[in-house]
Coordinates of C-alpha atoms in Angstrom, one line a residue:
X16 CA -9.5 10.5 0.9
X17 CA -7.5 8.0 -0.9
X18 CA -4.1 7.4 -1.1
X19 CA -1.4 6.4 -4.0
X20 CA 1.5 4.5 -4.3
X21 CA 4.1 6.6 -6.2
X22 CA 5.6 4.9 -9.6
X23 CA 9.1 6.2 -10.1
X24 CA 9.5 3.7 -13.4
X25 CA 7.2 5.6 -15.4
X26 CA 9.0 6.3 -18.7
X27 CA 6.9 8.9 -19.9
X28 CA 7.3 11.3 -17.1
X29 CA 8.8 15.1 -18.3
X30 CA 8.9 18.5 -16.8
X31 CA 5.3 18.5 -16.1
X32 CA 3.7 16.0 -13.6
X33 CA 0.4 17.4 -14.6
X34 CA -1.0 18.6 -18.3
X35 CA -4.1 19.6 -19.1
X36 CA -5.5 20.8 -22.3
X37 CA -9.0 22.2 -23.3
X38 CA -11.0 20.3 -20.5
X39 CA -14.7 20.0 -20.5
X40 CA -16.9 18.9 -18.1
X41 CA -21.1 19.6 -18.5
X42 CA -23.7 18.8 -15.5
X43 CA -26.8 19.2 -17.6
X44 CA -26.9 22.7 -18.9
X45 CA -24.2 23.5 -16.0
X46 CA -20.8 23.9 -17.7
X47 CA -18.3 22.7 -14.6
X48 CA -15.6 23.2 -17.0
X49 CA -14.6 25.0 -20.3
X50 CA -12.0 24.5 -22.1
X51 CA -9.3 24.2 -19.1
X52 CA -5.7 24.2 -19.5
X53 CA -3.3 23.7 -16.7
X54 CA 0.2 22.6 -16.3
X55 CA 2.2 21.7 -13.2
X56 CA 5.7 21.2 -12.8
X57 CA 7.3 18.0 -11.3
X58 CA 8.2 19.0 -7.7
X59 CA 6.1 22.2 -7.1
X60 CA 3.0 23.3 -6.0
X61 CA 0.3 24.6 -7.7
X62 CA -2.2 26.8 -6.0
X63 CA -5.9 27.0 -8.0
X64 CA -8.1 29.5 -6.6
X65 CA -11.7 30.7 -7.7
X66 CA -14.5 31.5 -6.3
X67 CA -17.8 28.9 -4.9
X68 CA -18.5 26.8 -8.2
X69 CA -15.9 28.1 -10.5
X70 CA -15.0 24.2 -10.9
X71 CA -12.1 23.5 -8.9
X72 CA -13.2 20.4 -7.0
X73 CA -15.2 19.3 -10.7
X74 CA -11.2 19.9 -12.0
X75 CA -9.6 17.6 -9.2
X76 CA -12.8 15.0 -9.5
X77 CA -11.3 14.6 -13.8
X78 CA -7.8 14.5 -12.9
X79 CA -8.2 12.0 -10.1
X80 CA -10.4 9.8 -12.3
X81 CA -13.4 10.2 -10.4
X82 CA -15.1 12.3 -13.0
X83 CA -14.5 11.1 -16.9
X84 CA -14.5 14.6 -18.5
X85 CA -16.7 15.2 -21.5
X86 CA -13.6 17.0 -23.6
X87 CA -10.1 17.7 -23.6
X88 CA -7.3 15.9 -22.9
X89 CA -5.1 15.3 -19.0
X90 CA -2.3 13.7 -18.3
X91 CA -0.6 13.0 -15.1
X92 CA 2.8 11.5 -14.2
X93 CA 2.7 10.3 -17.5
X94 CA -0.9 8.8 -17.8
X95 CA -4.0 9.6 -19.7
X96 CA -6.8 9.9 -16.8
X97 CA -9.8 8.4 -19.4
X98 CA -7.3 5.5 -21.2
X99 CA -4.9 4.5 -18.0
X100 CA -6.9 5.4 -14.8
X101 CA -5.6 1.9 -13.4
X102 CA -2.2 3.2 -13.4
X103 CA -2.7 6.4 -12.7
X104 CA -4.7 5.3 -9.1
X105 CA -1.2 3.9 -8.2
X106 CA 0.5 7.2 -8.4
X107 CA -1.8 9.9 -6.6
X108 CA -2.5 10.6 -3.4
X109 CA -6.3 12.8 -3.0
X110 CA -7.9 14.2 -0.4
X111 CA -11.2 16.1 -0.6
X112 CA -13.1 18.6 1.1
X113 CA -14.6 16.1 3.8
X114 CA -13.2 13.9 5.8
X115 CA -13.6 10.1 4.3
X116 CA -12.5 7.5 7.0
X117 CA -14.0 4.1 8.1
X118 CA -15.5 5.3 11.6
X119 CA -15.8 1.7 12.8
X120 CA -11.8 1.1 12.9
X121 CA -9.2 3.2 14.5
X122 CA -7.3 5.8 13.6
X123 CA -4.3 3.2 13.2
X124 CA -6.4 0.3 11.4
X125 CA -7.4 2.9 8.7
X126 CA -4.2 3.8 7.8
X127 CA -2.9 0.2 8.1
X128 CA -5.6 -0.8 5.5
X129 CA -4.7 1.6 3.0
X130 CA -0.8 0.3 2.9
X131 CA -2.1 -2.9 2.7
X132 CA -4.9 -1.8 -0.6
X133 CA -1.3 0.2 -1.7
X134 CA 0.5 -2.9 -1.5
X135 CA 3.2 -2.3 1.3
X136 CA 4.3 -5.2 3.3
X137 CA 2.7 -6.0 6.9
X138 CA 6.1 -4.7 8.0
X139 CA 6.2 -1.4 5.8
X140 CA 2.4 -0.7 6.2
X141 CA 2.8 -0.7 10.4
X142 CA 5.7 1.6 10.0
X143 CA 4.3 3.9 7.7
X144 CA 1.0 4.1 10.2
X145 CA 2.9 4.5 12.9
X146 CA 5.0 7.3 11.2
X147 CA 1.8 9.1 9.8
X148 CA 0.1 9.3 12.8
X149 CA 3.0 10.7 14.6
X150 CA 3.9 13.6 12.0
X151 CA 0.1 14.5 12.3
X152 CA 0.0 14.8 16.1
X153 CA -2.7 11.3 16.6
X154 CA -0.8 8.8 18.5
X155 CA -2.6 8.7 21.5
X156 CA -5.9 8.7 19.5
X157 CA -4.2 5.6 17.5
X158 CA -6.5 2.8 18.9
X159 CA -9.7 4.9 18.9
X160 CA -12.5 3.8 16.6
X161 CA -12.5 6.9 14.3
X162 CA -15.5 7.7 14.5
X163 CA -15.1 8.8 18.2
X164 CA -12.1 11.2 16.5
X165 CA -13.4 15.6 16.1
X166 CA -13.8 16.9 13.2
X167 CA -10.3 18.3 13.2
X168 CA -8.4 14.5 14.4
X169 CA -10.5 13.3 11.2
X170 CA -9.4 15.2 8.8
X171 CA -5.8 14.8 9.8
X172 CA -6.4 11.6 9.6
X173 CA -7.5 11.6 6.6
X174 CA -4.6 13.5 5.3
X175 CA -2.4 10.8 6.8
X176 CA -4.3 8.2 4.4
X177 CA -4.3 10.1 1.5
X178 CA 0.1 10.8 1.8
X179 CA 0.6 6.9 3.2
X180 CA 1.7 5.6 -0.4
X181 CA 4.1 8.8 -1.0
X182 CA 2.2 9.6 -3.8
X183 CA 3.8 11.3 -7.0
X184 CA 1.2 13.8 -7.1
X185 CA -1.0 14.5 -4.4
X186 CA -4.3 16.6 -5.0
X187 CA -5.9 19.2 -1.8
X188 CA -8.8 20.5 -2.2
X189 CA -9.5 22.8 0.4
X190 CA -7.3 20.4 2.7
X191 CA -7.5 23.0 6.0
X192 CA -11.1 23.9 6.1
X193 CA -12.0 23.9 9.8
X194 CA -8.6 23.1 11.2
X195 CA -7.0 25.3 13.8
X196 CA -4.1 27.3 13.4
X197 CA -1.7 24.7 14.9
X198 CA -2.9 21.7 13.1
X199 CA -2.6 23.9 10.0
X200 CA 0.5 24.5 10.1
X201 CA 1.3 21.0 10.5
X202 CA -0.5 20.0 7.2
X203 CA 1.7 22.5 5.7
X204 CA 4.8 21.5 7.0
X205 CA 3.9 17.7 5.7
X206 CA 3.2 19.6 2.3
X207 CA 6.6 20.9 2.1
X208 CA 8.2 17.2 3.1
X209 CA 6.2 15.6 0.7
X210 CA 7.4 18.4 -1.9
X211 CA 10.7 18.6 -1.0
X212 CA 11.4 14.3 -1.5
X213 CA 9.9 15.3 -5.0
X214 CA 6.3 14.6 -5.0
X215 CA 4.1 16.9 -7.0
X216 CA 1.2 18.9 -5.4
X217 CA -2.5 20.2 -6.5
X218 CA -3.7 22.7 -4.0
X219 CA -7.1 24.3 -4.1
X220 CA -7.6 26.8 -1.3
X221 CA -9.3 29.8 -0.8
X222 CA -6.8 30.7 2.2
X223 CA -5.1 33.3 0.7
X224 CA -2.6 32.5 3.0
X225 CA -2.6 29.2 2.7
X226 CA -1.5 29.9 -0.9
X227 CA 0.9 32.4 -0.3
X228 CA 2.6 29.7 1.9
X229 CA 3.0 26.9 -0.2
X230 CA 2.4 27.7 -3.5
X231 CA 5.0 28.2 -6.2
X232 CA 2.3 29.4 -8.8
X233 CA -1.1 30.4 -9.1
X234 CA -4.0 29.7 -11.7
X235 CA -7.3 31.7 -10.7
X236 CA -10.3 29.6 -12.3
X237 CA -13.7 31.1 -12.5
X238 CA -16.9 30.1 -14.1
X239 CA -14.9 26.9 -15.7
X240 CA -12.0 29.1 -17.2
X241 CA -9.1 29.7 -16.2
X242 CA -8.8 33.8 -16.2
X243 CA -4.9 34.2 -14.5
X244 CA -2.0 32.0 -13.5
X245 CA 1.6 33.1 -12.8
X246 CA 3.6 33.6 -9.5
X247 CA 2.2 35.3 -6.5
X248 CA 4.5 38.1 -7.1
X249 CA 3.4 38.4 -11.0
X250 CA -0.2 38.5 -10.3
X251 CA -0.3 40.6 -7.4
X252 CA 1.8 43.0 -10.3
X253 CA -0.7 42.5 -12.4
X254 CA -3.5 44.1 -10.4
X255 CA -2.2 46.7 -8.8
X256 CA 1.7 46.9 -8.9
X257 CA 3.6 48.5 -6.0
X258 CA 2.8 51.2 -3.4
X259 CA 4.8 53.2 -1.8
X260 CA 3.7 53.7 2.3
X261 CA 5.4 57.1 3.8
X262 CA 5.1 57.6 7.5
X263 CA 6.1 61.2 8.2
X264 CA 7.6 62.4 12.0
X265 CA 4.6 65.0 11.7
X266 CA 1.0 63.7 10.7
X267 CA 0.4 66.9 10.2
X268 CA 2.4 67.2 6.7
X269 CA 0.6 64.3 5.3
X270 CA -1.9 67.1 3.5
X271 CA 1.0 69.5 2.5
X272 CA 3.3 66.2 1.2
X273 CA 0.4 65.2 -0.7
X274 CA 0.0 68.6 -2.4
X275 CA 4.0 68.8 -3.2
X276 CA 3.4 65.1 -5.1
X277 CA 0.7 66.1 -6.9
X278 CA 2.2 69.1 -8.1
X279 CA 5.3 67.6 -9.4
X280 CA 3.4 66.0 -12.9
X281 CA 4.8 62.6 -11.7
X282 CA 3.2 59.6 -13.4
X283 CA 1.1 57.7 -11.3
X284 CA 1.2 60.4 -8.3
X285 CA -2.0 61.9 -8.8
X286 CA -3.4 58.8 -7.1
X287 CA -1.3 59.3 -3.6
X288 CA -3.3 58.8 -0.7
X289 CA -3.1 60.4 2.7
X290 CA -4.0 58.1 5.5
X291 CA -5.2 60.1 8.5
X292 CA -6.1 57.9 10.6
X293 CA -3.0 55.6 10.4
X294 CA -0.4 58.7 9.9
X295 CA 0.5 57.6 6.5
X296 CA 0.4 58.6 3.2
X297 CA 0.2 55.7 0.0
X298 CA 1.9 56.5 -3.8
X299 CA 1.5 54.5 -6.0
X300 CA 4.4 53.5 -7.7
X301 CA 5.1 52.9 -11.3
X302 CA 8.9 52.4 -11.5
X303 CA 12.3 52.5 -9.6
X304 CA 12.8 56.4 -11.3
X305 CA 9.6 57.4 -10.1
X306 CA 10.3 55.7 -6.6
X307 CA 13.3 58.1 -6.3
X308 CA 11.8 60.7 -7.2
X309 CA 9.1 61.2 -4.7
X310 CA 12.0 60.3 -1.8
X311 CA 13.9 63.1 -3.0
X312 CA 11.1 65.9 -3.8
X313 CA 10.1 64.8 -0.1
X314 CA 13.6 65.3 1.5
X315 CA 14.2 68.2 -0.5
X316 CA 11.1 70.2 0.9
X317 CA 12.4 68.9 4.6
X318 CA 9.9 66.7 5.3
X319 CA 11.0 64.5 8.2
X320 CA 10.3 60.8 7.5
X321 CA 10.0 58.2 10.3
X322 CA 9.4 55.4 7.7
X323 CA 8.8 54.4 4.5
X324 CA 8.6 51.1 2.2
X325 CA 7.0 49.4 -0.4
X326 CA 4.4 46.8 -0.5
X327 CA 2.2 44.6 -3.2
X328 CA -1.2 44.4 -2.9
X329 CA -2.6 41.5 -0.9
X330 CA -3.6 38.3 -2.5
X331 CA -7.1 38.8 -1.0
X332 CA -7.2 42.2 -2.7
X333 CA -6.0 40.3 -6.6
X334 CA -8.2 37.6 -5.9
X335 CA -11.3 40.2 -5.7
X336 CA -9.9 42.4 -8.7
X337 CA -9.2 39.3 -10.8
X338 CA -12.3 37.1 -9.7
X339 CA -15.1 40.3 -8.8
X340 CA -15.5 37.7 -5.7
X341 CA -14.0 37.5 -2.1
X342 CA -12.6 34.7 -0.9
X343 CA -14.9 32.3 0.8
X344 CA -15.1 28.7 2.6
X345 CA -15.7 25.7 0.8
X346 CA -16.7 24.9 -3.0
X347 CA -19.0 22.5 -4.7
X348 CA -20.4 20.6 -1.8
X349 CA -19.1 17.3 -2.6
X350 CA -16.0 15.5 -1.3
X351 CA -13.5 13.8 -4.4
X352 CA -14.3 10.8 -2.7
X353 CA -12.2 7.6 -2.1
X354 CA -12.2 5.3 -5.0
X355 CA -9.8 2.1 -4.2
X356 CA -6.7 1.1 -6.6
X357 CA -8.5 -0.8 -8.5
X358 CA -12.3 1.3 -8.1
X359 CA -14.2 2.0 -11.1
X360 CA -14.2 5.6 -11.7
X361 CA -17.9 6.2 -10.2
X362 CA -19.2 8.6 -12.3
X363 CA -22.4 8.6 -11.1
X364 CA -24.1 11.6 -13.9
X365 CA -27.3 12.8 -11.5
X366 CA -25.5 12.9 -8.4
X367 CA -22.7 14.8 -9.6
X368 CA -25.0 17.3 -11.3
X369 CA -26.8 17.9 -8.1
X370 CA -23.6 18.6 -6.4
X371 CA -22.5 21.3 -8.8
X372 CA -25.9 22.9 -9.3
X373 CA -26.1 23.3 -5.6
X374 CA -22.6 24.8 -5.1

């Protein structure tokens, strides 16, 4: 966890908070990364999914200064993350896949601290303590030493550190691993505050629903590369476009409906599916023309519908036919870490490389 204080004087700002071009990163023979590029838009989220060691937390590590990448360029909110990592420690907010608070001091006291490292006033850093540990449901835990807190109270907590400053950009990797539902859905309704007053967001995930909720794109990195990025929409297109579930009055005409489909010569028809077992019947659909088609060769030979619609595949099912992989829990073993303002960037080479080899 660490938390950034957002600077809204930066002149060099544009369109993209976050730019990334041809980024490298080598553990050993191990290549984390290779030949990234990435681009994020000021006031969105961007979703990054891949599979267990396709780099994503080595990606966050570079961009948050923890990791000094071995080629390639990044910027972010304006800075270079090898030249300015100074500045740029003043305008991020990161937390990593483990919970990093000081167990000794409460639950208020942390977050108290890291105003103060950020710079806010006595008065300003109690408020903003106070405020954080409201919004993520911790007040009566507030004079608790935290290391007294669940797993779950600790990584809220350590949420709360890491959005204390209002960042510009704020990186989450894996930010919900082992939450429940209801504390969940609280970390995503900060998200969208924090997106909505303008901050920028880095999301690795590998909820697919998690993504669908909050991101406005997608980039799908795998063995270092990134292999897809676009909307959900567009890459759930990509894969497998749209099918068509009919649901007739009489499961009993699902074999005969199939048979008119298929005799029609219809593009794409020859792959209809009947469904027994659900009373359906799936066809693929390759266009609005064909789409009308199949509802009037169906209502034409009197088959009585009960109901019918369309639907895109899953994001589970494109992350498997874009990746090979399903989706799992947790990547790369390591947290990002909590450098201060001021920290050095802690590259430490042989640690590192163990991480990634194990992931």
């Amino acid at each position: 966890m660490v938390g950034m204080t957002r600077n809204d004087k930066n002149p060099q700002r544009g369109a993209h908070a976050v730019e990334v071009r041809g980024l490298v990163k080598h553990f050993g023979e191990t290549k984390a990364l290779d030949g990234v590029d990435l681009d994020v838009r000021e006031g969105t989220v961007l979703g990054v999914l891949g599979p267990n060691g396709a780099g994503k937390t080595t990606l966050v590590r570079c961009l948050s200064t923890l990791l000094v990448p071995d080629a390639g360029t990044a910027t972010v909110a304006g800075y270079d993350v090898v030249r300015q990592p100074r500045q740029l420690r003043r305008t991020i907010g990161l937390t990593g896949q483990y919970a990093s608070v000081d167990e000794k001091l409460s639950g208020w006291e942390n977050l108290y601290m890291i105003g103060r490292l950020l710079d806010l006033s006595r008065k300003e850093a109690r408020a903003r303590a106070d405020e954080m540990l409201e919004r993520f449901s911790l007040t009566e835990a507030a004079k608790r030493p935290a290391g007294g807190y669940s797993g779950g109270m600790r990584r809220r907590l350590d949420l709360a550190a890491s959005m204390i400053g209002r960042p510009a950009v704020l990186y989450l990797d894996e930010p919900t691993t082992g939450l429940d539902p209801r504390t969940r859905n609280e970390v995503w309704d900060e998200v969208q505050r924090m997106v909505a007053e303008g901050a920028t967001v880095l999301l690795t995930t590998q909820y697919m629903e998690e993504a669908e909720q909050l991101a406005d794109e997608l980039t799908v990195i795998d063995r270092g590369k990134v292999i897809a990025k676009g909307k959900v929409d567009e890459l759930k297109a990509r894969v497998g476009g749209r099918t068509m579930r009919i649901r007739p009055v009489d499961p009993g005409d699902l074999p005969a409906m199939a048979r008119a489909l298929a005799e029609t010569g219809l593009d794409g028809v020859a792959g209809t599916q009947a469904v027994p077992d659900e009373g359906t019947l799936l066809v693929p659909i390759l266009s609005d023309e064909q789409l009308t088609a199949v509802v009037g060769l169906l209502a034409a030979r009197g088959y009585a519908i009960a109901d019918l619609g369309t639907y895109l595949p899953s994001l589970d099912e494109v992350f498997l036919a874009i990746t090979g992989h399903r989706p799992t829990r947790g990547e790369d073993r390591g947290s990002a870490g909590r450098p201060g303002p001021d920290a050095h960037t802690g590259n430490n080479e042989q640690t590192d490389q163990n991480e990634e080899v194990a992931a």
